[in-house]
Amino acid sequence: MSDSNPEPASASPRFLEGQVAIVTGASRGIGRAIAVQLARRGASVACIATSADNCAQTVAECEAAGSRAIALGCDVSKTEDVAARVKEAQEELGGLDILVNNAGVTRDQILLRMTEDDFDQVISVNLKGAWNFIRAAARPLMKSHGRIVNISSVVGLIGNAGQANYAASKAGLIGLTKSVAKELASRGVCVNAVAPGFIETDMTAEMPEAAANELAASIPLKRIGTPAEIAHVVDYLVGPGGAYVTGQTLVVDGGLSL
Ligand code: NAD
């Protein structure tokens, strides 16, 4: 009798062996966890951050996981810079199969105090940065029938006082994800977003402890998330399990947005 639910041949722990991934914002936090997870799966990883030097630890962890990794410095909001880094990553690592747009910043302020610069900066890095990479990487990803994952936020779905700029950028990423998913589907490229809730990183470390504890208590799972828990969801989307998933936003928030 034939197996009605065969395990794909690629469903081994190193199911990304031979593939090349770009991860932006890979110097720390969620980006580092994603880069190292993809390296564990066998992918060669181009780790992008504002400064290449800041990615030294991520590169070392990817190599310790048995994969190649390089560090590239780049401001994701600079279109020409991004095109040059995408080319460099392909040349150095031999192609491109996975793009994870994770780089992000916050400039929180209530609306009446938010400056034009606060707004422009956040949109430029979080939203235009992802568009820059998607445009630069689209041709090679069509060739490899690759995957794109954009790291959005639950705030892009439900909004947040004091984060009009950030929430707009993260909601924009969801629209970008759906549109590019429709455009690239016929070329075999799957494009999805992950919307984390409250995750323990340098970005959230600025929150006063009392406020963080109060927030954690309000989350149905009663704790904040870890970068590894986001990395595992990205792992699913770029692996064999994600082959028929496109245009989706996967909320990973312990129930925060319920
Ligand atoms: P982080 O501040 O710890 O790291 C941000 C990364 O982005 C760093 O590697 C930094 O170098 C890079 N970066 C920032 N601006 C850049 C630029 N102009 N060019 C290149 N790289 C740049 O952040 P994190 O908490 O790990 O968050 C990662 C992503 O997840 C962000 O997009 C963030 O918005 C999103 N997110 C985080 C949380 C959370 O609770 N931490 C929740 C939802 C979404």
PDB file of N, CA, C and O and ligand atoms in Angstrom, residues 24-31 48-50 54 74-77 102-105 125-126 151-154 166 170 195-204, ligand 1:
ATOM      1  N   THR A  24      18.022  40.191   7.270  1.00  0.00           N
ATOM      2  CA  THR A  24      18.375  41.564   7.648  1.00  0.00           C
ATOM      3  C   THR A  24      18.151  41.764   9.149  1.00  0.00           C
ATOM      4  O   THR A  24      17.351  41.066   9.769  1.00  0.00           O
ATOM      5  N   GLY A  25      18.907  42.717   9.697  1.00  0.00           N
ATOM      6  CA  GLY A  25      18.809  42.959  11.142  1.00  0.00           C
ATOM      7  C   GLY A  25      19.295  41.758  11.925  1.00  0.00           C
ATOM      8  O   GLY A  25      18.747  41.410  12.967  1.00  0.00           O
ATOM      9  N   ALA A  26      20.378  41.130  11.414  1.00  0.00           N
ATOM     10  CA  ALA A  26      20.819  39.838  11.982  1.00  0.00           C
ATOM     11  C   ALA A  26      21.852  39.992  13.092  1.00  0.00           C
ATOM     12  O   ALA A  26      22.371  38.999  13.577  1.00  0.00           O
ATOM     13  N   SER A  27      22.143  41.221  13.511  1.00  0.00           N
ATOM     14  CA  SER A  27      23.215  41.398  14.503  1.00  0.00           C
ATOM     15  C   SER A  27      22.792  40.981  15.911  1.00  0.00           C
ATOM     16  O   SER A  27      23.642  40.750  16.764  1.00  0.00           O
ATOM     17  N   ARG A  28      21.494  40.917  16.164  1.00  0.00           N
ATOM     18  CA  ARG A  28      21.049  40.606  17.533  1.00  0.00           C
ATOM     19  C   ARG A  28      19.563  40.193  17.506  1.00  0.00           C
ATOM     20  O   ARG A  28      18.940  40.165  16.443  1.00  0.00           O
ATOM     21  N   GLY A  29      19.044  39.906  18.683  1.00  0.00           N
ATOM     22  CA  GLY A  29      17.607  39.686  18.851  1.00  0.00           C
ATOM     23  C   GLY A  29      17.009  38.646  17.923  1.00  0.00           C
ATOM     24  O   GLY A  29      17.574  37.569  17.695  1.00  0.00           O
ATOM     25  N   ILE A  30      15.851  38.984  17.382  1.00  0.00           N
ATOM     26  CA  ILE A  30      15.091  38.048  16.544  1.00  0.00           C
ATOM     27  C   ILE A  30      15.872  37.699  15.271  1.00  0.00           C
ATOM     28  O   ILE A  30      15.906  36.539  14.851  1.00  0.00           O
ATOM     29  N   GLY A  31      16.530  38.682  14.674  1.00  0.00           N
ATOM     30  CA  GLY A  31      17.290  38.443  13.435  1.00  0.00           C
ATOM     31  C   GLY A  31      18.408  37.445  13.645  1.00  0.00           C
ATOM     32  O   GLY A  31      18.634  36.565  12.806  1.00  0.00           O
ATOM     33  N   ILE A  48      22.850  40.575   7.560  1.00  0.00           N
ATOM     34  CA  ILE A  48      22.906  42.003   7.252  1.00  0.00           C
ATOM     35  C   ILE A  48      22.571  42.819   8.501  1.00  0.00           C
ATOM     36  O   ILE A  48      21.582  42.526   9.185  1.00  0.00           O
ATOM     37  N   ALA A  49      23.374  43.847   8.753  1.00  0.00           N
ATOM     38  CA  ALA A  49      23.035  44.820   9.811  1.00  0.00           C
ATOM     39  C   ALA A  49      23.684  46.144   9.432  1.00  0.00           C
ATOM     40  O   ALA A  49      24.459  46.211   8.468  1.00  0.00           O
ATOM     41  N   THR A  50      23.361  47.175  10.183  1.00  0.00           N
ATOM     42  CA  THR A  50      23.891  48.501   9.871  1.00  0.00           C
ATOM     43  C   THR A  50      25.409  48.433   9.736  1.00  0.00           C
ATOM     44  O   THR A  50      25.977  49.040   8.828  1.00  0.00           O
ATOM     45  N   ASN A  54      29.055  44.248  13.716  1.00  0.00           N
ATOM     46  CA  ASN A  54      28.073  43.863  14.738  1.00  0.00           C
ATOM     47  C   ASN A  54      27.522  42.456  14.522  1.00  0.00           C
ATOM     48  O   ASN A  54      26.854  41.911  15.402  1.00  0.00           O
ATOM     49  N   CYS A  74      24.946  47.351   5.867  1.00  0.00           N
ATOM     50  CA  CYS A  74      24.071  48.005   4.897  1.00  0.00           C
ATOM     51  C   CYS A  74      22.946  48.728   5.634  1.00  0.00           C
ATOM     52  O   CYS A  74      22.395  48.209   6.599  1.00  0.00           O
ATOM     53  N   ASP A  75      22.636  49.931   5.185  1.00  0.00           N
ATOM     54  CA  ASP A  75      21.439  50.603   5.698  1.00  0.00           C
ATOM     55  C   ASP A  75      20.296  50.163   4.789  1.00  0.00           C
ATOM     56  O   ASP A  75      20.273  50.515   3.596  1.00  0.00           O
ATOM     57  N   VAL A  76      19.354  49.411   5.331  1.00  0.00           N
ATOM     58  CA  VAL A  76      18.304  48.815   4.497  1.00  0.00           C
ATOM     59  C   VAL A  76      17.435  49.866   3.796  1.00  0.00           C
ATOM     60  O   VAL A  76      16.771  49.558   2.803  1.00  0.00           O
ATOM     61  N   SER A  77      17.464  51.097   4.301  1.00  0.00           N
ATOM     62  CA  SER A  77      16.621  52.135   3.686  1.00  0.00           C
ATOM     63  C   SER A  77      17.250  52.737   2.428  1.00  0.00           C
ATOM     64  O   SER A  77      16.598  53.502   1.722  1.00  0.00           O
ATOM     65  N   ASN A 102      13.854  41.438   8.386  1.00  0.00           N
ATOM     66  CA  ASN A 102      13.639  41.525   9.839  1.00  0.00           C
ATOM     67  C   ASN A 102      14.076  42.865  10.430  1.00  0.00           C
ATOM     68  O   ASN A 102      13.611  43.242  11.499  1.00  0.00           O
ATOM     69  N   ALA A 103      14.965  43.594   9.726  1.00  0.00           N
ATOM     70  CA  ALA A 103      15.500  44.848  10.301  1.00  0.00           C
ATOM     71  C   ALA A 103      14.347  45.787  10.641  1.00  0.00           C
ATOM     72  O   ALA A 103      13.410  45.947   9.858  1.00  0.00           O
ATOM     73  N   GLY A 104      14.428  46.381  11.822  1.00  0.00           N
ATOM     74  CA  GLY A 104      13.358  47.299  12.213  1.00  0.00           C
ATOM     75  C   GLY A 104      13.800  48.219  13.324  1.00  0.00           C
ATOM     76  O   GLY A 104      14.730  47.907  14.083  1.00  0.00           O
ATOM     77  N   VAL A 105      13.158  49.375  13.394  1.00  0.00           N
ATOM     78  CA  VAL A 105      13.443  50.343  14.458  1.00  0.00           C
ATOM     79  C   VAL A 105      12.129  50.892  15.009  1.00  0.00           C
ATOM     80  O   VAL A 105      11.081  50.776  14.374  1.00  0.00           O
ATOM     81  N   VAL A 125      13.026  52.582   7.235  1.00  0.00           N
ATOM     82  CA  VAL A 125      13.739  51.351   7.602  1.00  0.00           C
ATOM     83  C   VAL A 125      12.791  50.152   7.539  1.00  0.00           C
ATOM     84  O   VAL A 125      13.066  49.161   6.863  1.00  0.00           O
ATOM     85  N   ASN A 126      11.661  50.251   8.223  1.00  0.00           N
ATOM     86  CA  ASN A 126      10.798  49.072   8.400  1.00  0.00           C
ATOM     87  C   ASN A 126      10.050  48.681   7.125  1.00  0.00           C
ATOM     88  O   ASN A 126       9.899  47.494   6.836  1.00  0.00           O
ATOM     89  N   ILE A 151       9.092  40.324   8.681  1.00  0.00           N
ATOM     90  CA  ILE A 151       8.760  40.363  10.103  1.00  0.00           C
ATOM     91  C   ILE A 151       7.967  41.640  10.381  1.00  0.00           C
ATOM     92  O   ILE A 151       8.506  42.749  10.395  1.00  0.00           O
ATOM     93  N   SER A 152       6.662  41.444  10.570  1.00  0.00           N
ATOM     94  CA  SER A 152       5.747  42.545  10.867  1.00  0.00           C
ATOM     95  C   SER A 152       5.612  42.642  12.389  1.00  0.00           C
ATOM     96  O   SER A 152       6.597  42.479  13.112  1.00  0.00           O
ATOM     97  N   SER A 153       4.421  42.872  12.887  1.00  0.00           N
ATOM     98  CA  SER A 153       4.166  42.956  14.341  1.00  0.00           C
ATOM     99  C   SER A 153       2.656  42.905  14.563  1.00  0.00           C
ATOM    100  O   SER A 153       1.891  43.381  13.714  1.00  0.00           O
ATOM    101  N   VAL A 154       2.236  42.422  15.719  1.00  0.00           N
ATOM    102  CA  VAL A 154       0.799  42.462  16.036  1.00  0.00           C
ATOM    103  C   VAL A 154       0.296  43.897  16.048  1.00  0.00           C
ATOM    104  O   VAL A 154      -0.878  44.154  15.773  1.00  0.00           O
ATOM    105  N   TYR A 166       5.345  53.261  13.769  1.00  0.00           N
ATOM    106  CA  TYR A 166       5.734  51.839  13.771  1.00  0.00           C
ATOM    107  C   TYR A 166       4.566  50.960  13.307  1.00  0.00           C
ATOM    108  O   TYR A 166       4.739  50.066  12.467  1.00  0.00           O
ATOM    109  N   LYS A 170       4.360  48.504  10.045  1.00  0.00           N
ATOM    110  CA  LYS A 170       4.129  47.069  10.160  1.00  0.00           C
ATOM    111  C   LYS A 170       2.843  46.638   9.441  1.00  0.00           C
ATOM    112  O   LYS A 170       2.763  45.532   8.901  1.00  0.00           O
ATOM    113  N   ALA A 195       3.928  38.031  12.495  1.00  0.00           N
ATOM    114  CA  ALA A 195       3.596  39.165  13.361  1.00  0.00           C
ATOM    115  C   ALA A 195       3.841  38.779  14.817  1.00  0.00           C
ATOM    116  O   ALA A 195       2.954  38.220  15.482  1.00  0.00           O
ATOM    117  N   PRO A 196       5.048  39.079  15.320  1.00  0.00           N
ATOM    118  CA  PRO A 196       5.317  38.756  16.726  1.00  0.00           C
ATOM    119  C   PRO A 196       4.550  39.681  17.657  1.00  0.00           C
ATOM    120  O   PRO A 196       4.218  40.822  17.297  1.00  0.00           O
ATOM    121  N   GLY A 197       4.325  39.182  18.861  1.00  0.00           N
ATOM    122  CA  GLY A 197       3.767  40.031  19.920  1.00  0.00           C
ATOM    123  C   GLY A 197       4.909  40.672  20.678  1.00  0.00           C
ATOM    124  O   GLY A 197       5.754  41.339  20.088  1.00  0.00           O
ATOM    125  N   PHE A 198       4.971  40.427  21.987  1.00  0.00           N
ATOM    126  CA  PHE A 198       5.995  41.047  22.825  1.00  0.00           C
ATOM    127  C   PHE A 198       7.119  40.032  23.029  1.00  0.00           C
ATOM    128  O   PHE A 198       6.924  38.997  23.660  1.00  0.00           O
ATOM    129  N   ILE A 199       8.291  40.334  22.454  1.00  0.00           N
ATOM    130  CA  ILE A 199       9.410  39.387  22.459  1.00  0.00           C
ATOM    131  C   ILE A 199      10.592  39.995  23.210  1.00  0.00           C
ATOM    132  O   ILE A 199      10.887  41.194  23.041  1.00  0.00           O
ATOM    133  N   GLU A 200      11.266  39.173  23.994  1.00  0.00           N
ATOM    134  CA  GLU A 200      12.369  39.664  24.837  1.00  0.00           C
ATOM    135  C   GLU A 200      13.622  39.929  23.994  1.00  0.00           C
ATOM    136  O   GLU A 200      14.344  38.993  23.615  1.00  0.00           O
ATOM    137  N   THR A 201      13.875  41.207  23.664  1.00  0.00           N
ATOM    138  CA  THR A 201      15.081  41.593  22.907  1.00  0.00           C
ATOM    139  C   THR A 201      15.532  42.973  23.396  1.00  0.00           C
ATOM    140  O   THR A 201      14.872  43.595  24.227  1.00  0.00           O
ATOM    141  N   ASP A 202      16.622  43.469  22.812  1.00  0.00           N
ATOM    142  CA  ASP A 202      17.098  44.827  23.154  1.00  0.00           C
ATOM    143  C   ASP A 202      16.018  45.861  22.852  1.00  0.00           C
ATOM    144  O   ASP A 202      15.913  46.881  23.522  1.00  0.00           O
ATOM    145  N   MET A 203      15.221  45.597  21.794  1.00  0.00           N
ATOM    146  CA  MET A 203      14.185  46.561  21.400  1.00  0.00           C
ATOM    147  C   MET A 203      13.161  46.765  22.526  1.00  0.00           C
ATOM    148  O   MET A 203      12.699  47.870  22.757  1.00  0.00           O
ATOM    149  N   THR A 204      12.833  45.681  23.220  1.00  0.00           N
ATOM    150  CA  THR A 204      11.801  45.782  24.263  1.00  0.00           C
ATOM    151  C   THR A 204      12.408  45.985  25.657  1.00  0.00           C
ATOM    152  O   THR A 204      11.683  46.265  26.608  1.00  0.00           O
TER     153      THR A 204
HETATM  154  P1  NAD B   1      16.553  44.765  17.734  1.00  0.00           P
HETATM  155  O1  NAD B   1      16.474  46.225  17.957  1.00  0.00           O
HETATM  156  O2  NAD B   1      17.108  43.916  18.812  1.00  0.00           O
HETATM  157  O3  NAD B   1      17.369  44.473  16.373  1.00  0.00           O
HETATM  158  C1  NAD B   1      17.103  45.201  15.216  1.00  0.00           C
HETATM  159  C2  NAD B   1      18.057  44.798  14.118  1.00  0.00           C
HETATM  160  O4  NAD B   1      17.779  45.616  12.968  1.00  0.00           O
HETATM  161  C3  NAD B   1      19.534  45.029  14.478  1.00  0.00           C
HETATM  162  O5  NAD B   1      20.286  43.974  13.914  1.00  0.00           O
HETATM  163  C4  NAD B   1      19.874  46.325  13.752  1.00  0.00           C
HETATM  164  O6  NAD B   1      21.233  46.420  13.356  1.00  0.00           O
HETATM  165  C5  NAD B   1      18.995  46.195  12.514  1.00  0.00           C
HETATM  166  N1  NAD B   1      18.730  47.488  11.881  1.00  0.00           N
HETATM  167  C6  NAD B   1      18.073  48.550  12.408  1.00  0.00           C
HETATM  168  N2  NAD B   1      18.053  49.560  11.511  1.00  0.00           N
HETATM  169  C7  NAD B   1      18.721  49.111  10.412  1.00  0.00           C
HETATM  170  C8  NAD B   1      19.048  49.694   9.161  1.00  0.00           C
HETATM  171  N3  NAD B   1      18.694  50.957   8.846  1.00  0.00           N
HETATM  172  N4  NAD B   1      19.740  48.971   8.270  1.00  0.00           N
HETATM  173  C9  NAD B   1      20.142  47.699   8.587  1.00  0.00           C
HETATM  174  N5  NAD B   1      19.841  47.093   9.737  1.00  0.00           N
HETATM  175  C10 NAD B   1      19.154  47.804  10.645  1.00  0.00           C
HETATM  176  O7  NAD B   1      15.073  44.311  17.338  1.00  0.00           O
HETATM  177  P2  NAD B   1      14.263  42.943  17.573  1.00  0.00           P
HETATM  178  O8  NAD B   1      13.464  43.092  18.808  1.00  0.00           O
HETATM  179  O9  NAD B   1      15.148  41.768  17.400  1.00  0.00           O
HETATM  180  O10 NAD B   1      13.225  43.025  16.366  1.00  0.00           O
HETATM  181  C11 NAD B   1      13.472  42.467  15.094  1.00  0.00           C
HETATM  182  C12 NAD B   1      12.246  42.702  14.227  1.00  0.00           C
HETATM  183  O11 NAD B   1      11.100  42.145  14.859  1.00  0.00           O
HETATM  184  C13 NAD B   1      11.935  44.177  13.989  1.00  0.00           C
HETATM  185  O12 NAD B   1      11.454  44.353  12.679  1.00  0.00           O
HETATM  186  C14 NAD B   1      10.845  44.450  14.993  1.00  0.00           C
HETATM  187  O13 NAD B   1      10.030  45.525  14.594  1.00  0.00           O
HETATM  188  C15 NAD B   1      10.095  43.138  14.965  1.00  0.00           C
HETATM  189  N6  NAD B   1       9.302  42.909  16.166  1.00  0.00           N
HETATM  190  C16 NAD B   1       9.893  42.856  17.400  1.00  0.00           C
HETATM  191  C17 NAD B   1       9.094  42.658  18.509  1.00  0.00           C
HETATM  192  C18 NAD B   1       9.662  42.570  19.907  1.00  0.00           C
HETATM  193  O14 NAD B   1       8.869  42.493  20.847  1.00  0.00           O
HETATM  194  N7  NAD B   1      10.976  42.569  20.066  1.00  0.00           N
HETATM  195  C19 NAD B   1       7.707  42.517  18.368  1.00  0.00           C
HETATM  196  C20 NAD B   1       7.144  42.578  17.094  1.00  0.00           C
HETATM  197  C21 NAD B   1       7.957  42.773  16.007  1.00  0.00           C
END
